[in-house]
Short mmCIF file of C-alpha atoms in Angstrom, two decimals:
data_model
loop_
_atom_site.label_atom_id
_atom_site.label_comp_id
_atom_site.label_asym_id
_atom_site.label_seq_id
_atom_site.Cartn_x
_atom_site.Cartn_y
_atom_site.Cartn_z
CA GLY J 1 -39.13 -9.89 -30.88
CA ALA J 2 -40.48 -6.83 -32.71
CA ASP J 3 -36.94 -5.26 -31.68
CA HIS J 4 -35.16 -7.65 -34.18
CA LEU J 5 -37.20 -7.46 -37.17
CA PRO J 6 -35.94 -5.10 -39.83
CA PRO J 7 -37.72 -1.78 -40.31
CA LYS J 8 -41.02 -1.75 -41.98
CA GLY J 9 -40.57 -1.91 -45.83
CA MET J 10 -37.17 -3.56 -46.05
CA ILE J 11 -37.33 -7.01 -47.06
CA PRO J 12 -34.50 -9.57 -46.06
CA VAL J 13 -32.30 -10.43 -48.31
CA SER J 14 -30.64 -14.12 -48.42
CA THR J 15 -27.00 -14.06 -48.51
CA GLU J 16 -26.95 -17.43 -50.05
CA SER J 17 -28.80 -15.67 -53.18
CA SER J 18 -27.33 -12.30 -53.04
CA SER J 19 -24.08 -10.94 -54.65
CA ARG J 20 -24.18 -8.01 -52.62
CA THR J 21 -21.24 -7.70 -50.07
CA GLU J 22 -22.38 -7.49 -46.31
CA PRO J 23 -20.74 -4.48 -44.38
CA HIS J 24 -18.72 -5.25 -41.01
CA PRO J 25 -21.03 -5.43 -38.30
CA GLU J 26 -19.16 -2.47 -36.69
CA GLN J 27 -19.24 -0.47 -39.90
CA GLY J 28 -22.70 -1.50 -41.32
CA ASP J 29 -26.01 0.29 -40.98
CA ARG J 30 -28.61 -0.63 -37.98
CA TRP J 31 -29.99 -3.43 -40.26
CA GLY J 32 -28.00 -5.53 -42.38
CA PRO J 33 -28.91 -6.72 -46.05
CA ASP J 34 -30.01 -10.10 -44.46
CA GLY J 35 -32.46 -8.41 -42.22
CA LEU J 36 -30.47 -9.33 -39.01
CA ARG J 37 -30.29 -6.32 -36.84
CA GLN J 38 -26.68 -5.04 -36.71
CA HIS J 39 -25.83 -4.83 -32.93
CA ARG J 40 -23.43 -2.14 -31.87
CA GLY J 41 -22.09 -0.97 -28.68
CA HIS J 42 -24.33 -0.34 -25.80
CA PRO J 43 -23.34 3.41 -24.67
CA ALA J 44 -26.15 4.04 -22.31
CA LEU J 45 -25.69 0.68 -20.71
CA ALA J 46 -21.93 1.42 -20.64
CA ALA J 47 -22.98 4.81 -18.90
CA ILE J 48 -24.79 3.31 -16.16
CA GLN J 49 -21.96 0.69 -15.62
CA ALA J 50 -19.48 3.61 -15.43
CA ALA J 51 -21.66 5.28 -12.71
CA ILE J 52 -21.98 2.37 -10.74
CA ALA J 53 -18.30 2.03 -10.82
CA LEU J 54 -17.54 5.68 -9.75
CA GLY J 55 -20.36 5.33 -7.14
CA ALA J 56 -18.79 2.08 -5.55
CA ALA J 57 -15.11 3.78 -5.78
CA THR J 58 -16.56 6.98 -3.94
CA LEU J 59 -18.25 5.12 -1.02
CA ALA J 60 -14.99 2.65 -0.84
CA THR J 61 -12.94 6.01 -0.48
CA ILE J 62 -15.20 7.66 2.10
CA GLY J 63 -15.21 4.48 4.01
CA ILE J 64 -11.55 4.11 4.08
CA TRP J 65 -10.30 7.75 4.72
CA PHE J 66 -13.62 9.72 5.32
CA ARG J 67 -15.43 7.84 7.83
CA GLY J 68 -14.83 10.25 10.75
CA ALA J 69 -12.95 9.98 13.76
CA ALA J 70 -14.32 7.32 16.11
CA GLY J 71 -13.61 6.02 19.44
CA THR J 72 -15.14 2.83 20.87
CA ARG J 73 -16.67 1.86 24.13
CA VAL J 74 -17.99 -1.07 25.71
CA ILE J 75 -21.92 -1.59 25.69
CA GLU J 76 -24.13 -3.98 27.42
CA GLY J 77 -25.78 -5.60 24.43
CA LEU J 78 -28.22 -8.02 23.89
CA HIS J 79 -26.16 -10.85 24.39
CA GLY J 80 -23.65 -9.43 26.71
CA PRO J 81 -20.89 -6.89 26.63
CA ALA J 82 -19.81 -5.37 23.22
CA GLU J 83 -17.45 -3.10 22.13
CA VAL J 84 -18.72 -0.56 19.53
CA VAL J 85 -17.81 2.48 17.67
CA THR J 86 -19.01 5.82 19.28
CA GLY J 87 -18.41 8.32 16.33
CA GLY J 88 -18.16 8.96 12.51
CA LEU J 89 -19.94 7.49 9.90
CA TYR J 90 -20.18 3.99 11.37
CA ALA J 91 -21.19 4.79 14.93
CA GLY J 92 -23.08 1.92 16.62
CA ASN J 93 -21.36 -0.66 14.94
CA SER J 94 -18.56 -3.12 16.29
CA ALA J 95 -15.14 -2.64 15.77
CA ALA J 96 -14.46 -5.72 14.13
CA VAL J 97 -17.58 -5.08 11.60
CA VAL J 98 -16.06 -1.73 10.74
CA ALA J 99 -12.67 -3.39 10.01
CA GLU J 100 -14.00 -5.67 8.06
CA GLY J 101 -15.89 -3.11 6.17
CA VAL J 102 -12.56 -1.26 5.53
CA GLY J 103 -10.71 -4.22 4.25
CA TRP J 104 -13.71 -4.79 1.73
CA ASP J 105 -13.63 -1.22 0.65
CA VAL J 106 -10.07 -1.29 -0.16
CA VAL J 107 -10.43 -4.36 -2.54
CA THR J 108 -13.41 -2.38 -4.24
CA LEU J 109 -11.27 0.65 -4.78
CA ALA J 110 -8.43 -1.10 -5.78
CA LEU J 111 -9.73 -4.09 -8.00
CA ALA J 112 -13.69 -4.05 -8.61
CA ALA J 113 -14.37 -0.38 -9.25
CA PRO J 114 -11.47 0.02 -11.73
CA LEU J 115 -12.18 -3.20 -13.50
CA LEU J 116 -15.91 -2.27 -14.16
CA LEU J 117 -15.05 1.34 -14.86
CA GLY J 118 -12.70 0.14 -17.66
CA LEU J 119 -14.71 -2.60 -19.13
CA ALA J 120 -17.60 0.34 -19.32
CA VAL J 121 -15.30 2.43 -21.36
CA VAL J 122 -14.31 -0.11 -23.76
CA GLY J 123 -17.59 -1.94 -23.95
CA ALA J 124 -19.32 1.32 -25.23
CA ARG J 125 -17.32 1.57 -28.35
CA THR J 126 -17.62 -2.35 -28.93
CA ASP J 127 -20.16 -4.34 -30.93
CA GLY J 128 -21.71 -6.45 -28.43
CA VAL J 129 -22.32 -9.49 -30.61
CA THR J 130 -18.14 -10.15 -31.21
CA ARG J 131 -16.34 -12.36 -28.85
CA ARG J 132 -14.91 -9.29 -27.23
CA GLY J 133 -18.04 -7.68 -26.67
CA SER J 134 -19.58 -10.95 -24.89
CA ARG J 135 -16.59 -10.95 -23.04
CA ILE J 136 -16.51 -7.53 -21.71
CA ALA J 137 -20.47 -7.97 -21.07
CA LEU J 138 -19.67 -11.41 -18.94
CA ALA J 139 -16.84 -9.65 -16.93
CA ALA J 140 -18.98 -6.79 -15.95
CA ALA J 141 -21.92 -9.13 -15.21
CA GLY J 142 -19.86 -10.58 -12.48
CA LEU J 143 -18.48 -7.47 -11.21
CA LEU J 144 -21.83 -5.91 -10.93
CA PHE J 145 -23.11 -8.97 -9.11
CA TYR J 146 -20.08 -8.34 -6.65
CA VAL J 147 -21.46 -4.55 -5.96
CA LEU J 148 -25.06 -5.85 -5.68
CA TYR J 149 -23.78 -8.17 -3.01
CA GLN J 150 -21.48 -5.76 -1.26
CA TYR J 151 -23.86 -3.13 -0.80
CA HIS J 152 -27.02 -5.15 0.01
CA GLN J 153 -24.85 -6.58 2.35
CA TYR J 154 -23.79 -3.33 3.76
CA ALA J 155 -27.30 -1.97 3.98
CA ILE J 156 -28.56 -4.51 6.20
CA THR J 157 -25.64 -5.07 8.39
CA TYR J 158 -24.43 -1.62 9.42
CA ALA J 159 -26.10 0.29 11.98
CA PHE J 160 -28.25 2.92 10.63
CA GLY J 161 -26.35 5.99 9.48
CA PRO J 162 -26.47 8.51 6.84
CA LEU J 163 -24.72 6.26 4.12
CA LEU J 164 -27.81 3.96 4.10
CA PRO J 165 -29.54 5.94 1.13
CA ALA J 166 -26.41 5.63 -0.74
CA PHE J 167 -26.14 2.10 -0.38
CA ILE J 168 -29.46 1.24 -1.22
CA VAL J 169 -29.32 3.37 -4.53
CA LEU J 170 -25.82 1.70 -5.46
CA ALA J 171 -27.09 -1.75 -4.85
CA ALA J 172 -30.41 -1.54 -6.68
CA SER J 173 -28.64 0.05 -9.71
CA ALA J 174 -26.39 -2.60 -10.12
CA LEU J 175 -29.27 -5.16 -9.85
CA ILE J 176 -31.06 -3.32 -12.45
CA CYS J 177 -27.66 -2.97 -14.48
CA LEU J 178 -26.90 -6.53 -13.74
CA LEU J 179 -30.35 -7.80 -15.46
CA LEU J 180 -29.70 -5.07 -18.26
CA THR J 181 -26.06 -6.54 -18.97
CA LEU J 182 -27.37 -10.11 -19.21
CA GLY J 183 -30.10 -8.82 -21.72
CA SER J 184 -27.67 -7.44 -23.80
CA LEU J 185 -25.65 -10.77 -24.45
CA PRO J 186 -25.70 -12.51 -27.72
CA PRO J 187 -26.38 -16.32 -27.66
CA LEU J 188 -23.26 -17.98 -26.37
CA ARG J 189 -22.07 -21.33 -26.72
CA PRO J 190 -18.90 -23.12 -25.30
CA THR J 191 -15.89 -24.26 -26.96
CA PRO J 192 -14.05 -27.36 -25.78
CA ARG J 193 -11.70 -25.19 -23.94
CA TYR J 194 -14.30 -24.27 -21.37
CA PRO J 195 -13.27 -25.24 -17.84
CA ARG J 196 -16.71 -27.26 -17.26
CA ARG J 197 -15.28 -29.56 -14.61
CA THR J 198 -13.31 -27.07 -12.90
CA LEU J 199 -16.07 -24.69 -12.47
CA ILE J 200 -18.41 -27.88 -11.52
CA ALA J 201 -16.07 -28.48 -8.61
CA ILE J 202 -15.94 -24.64 -7.46
CA MET J 203 -19.52 -24.14 -7.81
CA ALA J 204 -20.07 -27.66 -5.61
CA LEU J 205 -17.22 -27.18 -2.97
CA VAL J 206 -17.56 -23.72 -1.86
CA PRO J 207 -21.27 -23.84 -1.20
CA LEU J 208 -20.55 -27.09 1.00
CA ALA J 209 -17.93 -24.97 2.58
CA LEU J 210 -19.96 -22.29 3.45
CA THR J 211 -22.83 -24.20 4.71
CA GLY J 212 -20.82 -26.26 7.04
CA MET J 213 -18.78 -23.10 8.33
CA TRP J 214 -22.30 -21.14 8.93
CA ALA J 215 -24.30 -23.57 9.74
CA GLY J 216 -21.72 -24.60 12.66
CA ARG J 217 -21.88 -20.89 13.76
CA ILE J 218 -25.50 -20.50 13.58
CA PHE J 219 -26.04 -23.93 15.44
CA ALA J 220 -23.56 -23.08 17.93
CA ALA J 221 -24.98 -19.68 18.52
CA LEU J 222 -28.68 -21.02 19.31
CA THR J 223 -27.39 -23.47 21.88
CA ASP J 224 -24.47 -21.75 23.68
CA PRO J 225 -25.15 -18.10 25.19
CA ALA J 226 -21.02 -17.94 25.45
CA ALA J 227 -20.92 -18.69 21.38
CA ARG J 228 -24.12 -16.33 20.95
CA ALA J 229 -22.33 -13.46 22.55
CA GLU J 230 -19.07 -13.89 20.51
CA THR J 231 -20.74 -14.28 17.42
CA LEU J 232 -23.59 -11.79 17.47
CA GLN J 233 -21.95 -9.14 19.63
CA HIS J 234 -24.69 -6.54 19.63
CA TYR J 235 -26.57 -7.30 16.70
CA THR J 236 -29.90 -9.08 16.44
CA THR J 237 -29.00 -11.70 13.83
CA LEU J 238 -26.42 -12.79 11.05
CA PRO J 239 -26.69 -10.84 7.65
CA VAL J 240 -23.45 -12.25 6.35
CA GLN J 241 -24.21 -15.74 6.87
CA VAL J 242 -28.11 -15.27 5.91
CA MET J 243 -26.70 -13.37 2.46
CA ASP J 244 -24.29 -16.18 1.72
CA LEU J 245 -26.72 -19.13 2.51
CA VAL J 246 -29.35 -17.33 0.30
CA TRP J 247 -27.83 -16.30 -2.37
CA LEU J 248 -24.30 -18.05 -3.07
CA VAL J 249 -25.00 -21.46 -1.79
CA PRO J 250 -28.24 -21.88 -3.67
CA LEU J 251 -26.73 -20.41 -6.96
CA GLY J 252 -23.82 -22.31 -6.64
CA GLY J 253 -25.29 -25.43 -6.21
CA LEU J 254 -27.80 -25.11 -9.09
CA PHE J 255 -24.99 -24.02 -11.78
CA ALA J 256 -23.00 -26.92 -10.63
CA VAL J 257 -26.05 -29.18 -11.38
CA LEU J 258 -26.77 -27.49 -14.68
CA LEU J 259 -23.22 -27.48 -15.72
CA ALA J 260 -22.98 -31.45 -15.08
CA ARG J 261 -26.05 -31.71 -17.32
CA ARG J 262 -24.50 -29.25 -19.96
CA HIS J 263 -27.36 -26.64 -19.67
CA PRO J 264 -26.95 -23.41 -21.41
CA ILE J 265 -27.71 -21.64 -18.33
CA GLY J 266 -25.20 -23.34 -16.18
CA TYR J 267 -22.39 -22.42 -18.64
CA LEU J 268 -23.39 -18.81 -18.39
CA GLY J 269 -24.38 -18.66 -14.69
CA ALA J 270 -21.30 -20.36 -13.43
CA THR J 271 -18.93 -18.25 -15.34
CA ILE J 272 -20.60 -15.13 -13.88
CA LEU J 273 -20.64 -16.21 -10.47
CA ALA J 274 -16.74 -17.19 -10.78
CA VAL J 275 -16.11 -13.50 -11.52
CA LYS J 276 -17.92 -12.84 -8.49
CA GLY J 277 -16.49 -15.26 -6.37
CA ALA J 278 -12.98 -14.28 -7.28
CA THR J 279 -13.29 -10.52 -6.08
CA MET J 280 -15.22 -11.70 -3.25
CA ALA J 281 -12.55 -13.97 -2.15
CA PHE J 282 -9.97 -11.34 -2.51
CA ALA J 283 -12.23 -9.09 -0.65
CA ILE J 284 -12.49 -11.62 2.17
CA VAL J 285 -8.99 -12.08 2.51
CA ALA J 286 -8.65 -8.13 2.97
CA MET J 287 -11.41 -8.63 5.75
CA VAL J 288 -9.88 -11.17 7.58
CA ILE J 289 -6.66 -9.00 7.59
CA GLY J 290 -8.53 -5.92 8.79
CA THR J 291 -10.24 -7.68 11.74
CA ALA J 292 -6.91 -8.90 12.91
CA GLY J 293 -5.69 -5.39 13.06
CA ALA J 294 -8.50 -4.80 15.11
CA THR J 295 -8.86 -7.58 17.43
CA GLY J 296 -5.36 -8.71 17.25
CA GLU J 297 -6.02 -12.22 16.14
CA LEU J 298 -5.48 -13.51 12.64
CA GLU J 299 -7.48 -16.30 11.40
CA ILE J 300 -4.82 -18.11 9.40
CA PRO J 301 -7.03 -21.14 7.86
CA GLY J 302 -9.88 -18.60 6.76
CA LEU J 303 -7.15 -16.34 4.89
CA VAL J 304 -5.39 -19.63 3.30
CA MET J 305 -8.90 -21.06 2.39
CA PHE J 306 -10.41 -17.60 0.37
CA LEU J 307 -6.85 -16.86 -0.97
CA ALA J 308 -7.15 -20.53 -2.70
CA VAL J 309 -10.81 -19.75 -3.65
CA GLY J 310 -9.75 -16.51 -5.17
CA MET J 311 -6.99 -17.97 -7.43
CA ALA J 312 -9.40 -20.73 -8.46
CA CYS J 313 -12.27 -18.45 -9.21
CA THR J 314 -9.94 -16.14 -11.34
CA TYR J 315 -8.17 -19.02 -13.25
CA ALA J 316 -11.93 -20.41 -14.01
CA ALA J 317 -13.41 -17.04 -14.88
CA VAL J 318 -10.87 -16.18 -17.05
CA ARG J 319 -10.80 -19.51 -18.84
CA GLY J 320 -14.71 -19.47 -19.08
CA ILE J 321 -14.90 -16.06 -20.31
CA LEU J 322 -12.66 -16.56 -23.01
CA ALA J 323 -14.35 -20.31 -23.99
CA LEU J 324 -17.56 -18.79 -24.41
CA GLU J 325 -18.24 -17.42 -27.72
CA PRO J 326 -20.97 -15.79 -29.84
CA VAL J 327 -23.35 -18.32 -32.01
CA THR J 328 -23.15 -17.76 -35.62
CA THR J 329 -25.53 -19.13 -38.14
CA GLY J 330 -25.97 -19.20 -41.71
CA ALA J 331 -23.81 -18.19 -44.68
CA SER J 332 -23.65 -14.65 -43.68
CA GLY J 333 -21.80 -15.74 -39.89
CA LYS J 334 -24.12 -13.34 -38.16
CA THR J 335 -25.39 -13.78 -34.67
CA PRO J 336 -28.82 -14.99 -34.45
CA PRO J 337 -31.62 -12.41 -33.42
CA ARG J 338 -31.74 -13.55 -29.65
CA ALA J 339 -30.50 -12.21 -26.58
CA GLY J 340 -29.80 -13.04 -23.22
CA GLY J 341 -26.51 -15.34 -23.30
CA ILE J 342 -28.04 -18.44 -23.81
CA ASP J 343 -28.08 -20.73 -26.90
CA HIS J 344 -31.24 -22.23 -27.46
CA TRP J 345 -30.45 -23.85 -30.51
CA GLY J 346 -28.83 -27.20 -29.17
CA THR J 347 -27.10 -28.71 -26.51
CA PRO J 348 -23.17 -27.66 -25.93
CA SER J 349 -20.68 -30.13 -27.46
CA SER J 350 -17.96 -29.13 -25.17
CA SER J 351 -16.62 -31.24 -22.35
#
């Protein structure tokens, strides 16, 4: 595109025919002597990422410690009696849903927000076309997907309350920033160390497990009034199940197929989804523990399963990020002027 053309009047100089010494990508001018754009850090993008991390940390802090004093009472809901919170920021929600949210907020405050903030700070000073820069962007993209998912789910799950505008703004900001972060990526190509088979297994098995769990719960709620009352409580639908089945199941299945076919989008998408999957799985572990504190019942199978998923996704995400490298071409060794994290110049050769 025009953004990657040298300034008017500058004639690209071939490195093969020129004796000029090329500056280091982090020291050179905006345009190199061979006419390729010199990518730098993205301070504006990093500032947006940092603002999102601070926003998520702020909302998580409010959700954990400043949600207000609240009692509970039993009401007659659409599907039968339900225990709901009567005061504070989350009034009108079931006690179990509020407890789940507190667990999720703990992981956001202790893990996701600090990681995203740290990546933003380092990324602002890192050349985006280097290995380090691309790895920072990949990890940040996965964490932005996590923030988008969390606050989108909060916005459609929690009863109407004063935090709804903040949930909407943060989710929308995370979506825009995710797209900008993906657009900042240079073309990437996997090395032989890329954990392709591991990620194929994760991308296929986790959606299958989610489909089995949620389809069974939905079918039971549709056919059994008692199961409907227990599952929906006083809510009108199942937003958690809807989001998982609309977002995670199709994306996981798609990336598994694309990885099996060694398609570039499969490598990029599976790596980012693994980052999101790791943080989300640990959040679900915290949610299960939080719910147990409210109900007195600990779901051991779910706890063990999501802990294992979180560990597997962490392993695959780290290995995947380290094994995706910027594409270089020509004698100059510079990254070609294309962006978006997809190498269009050949089929990946790694296994």
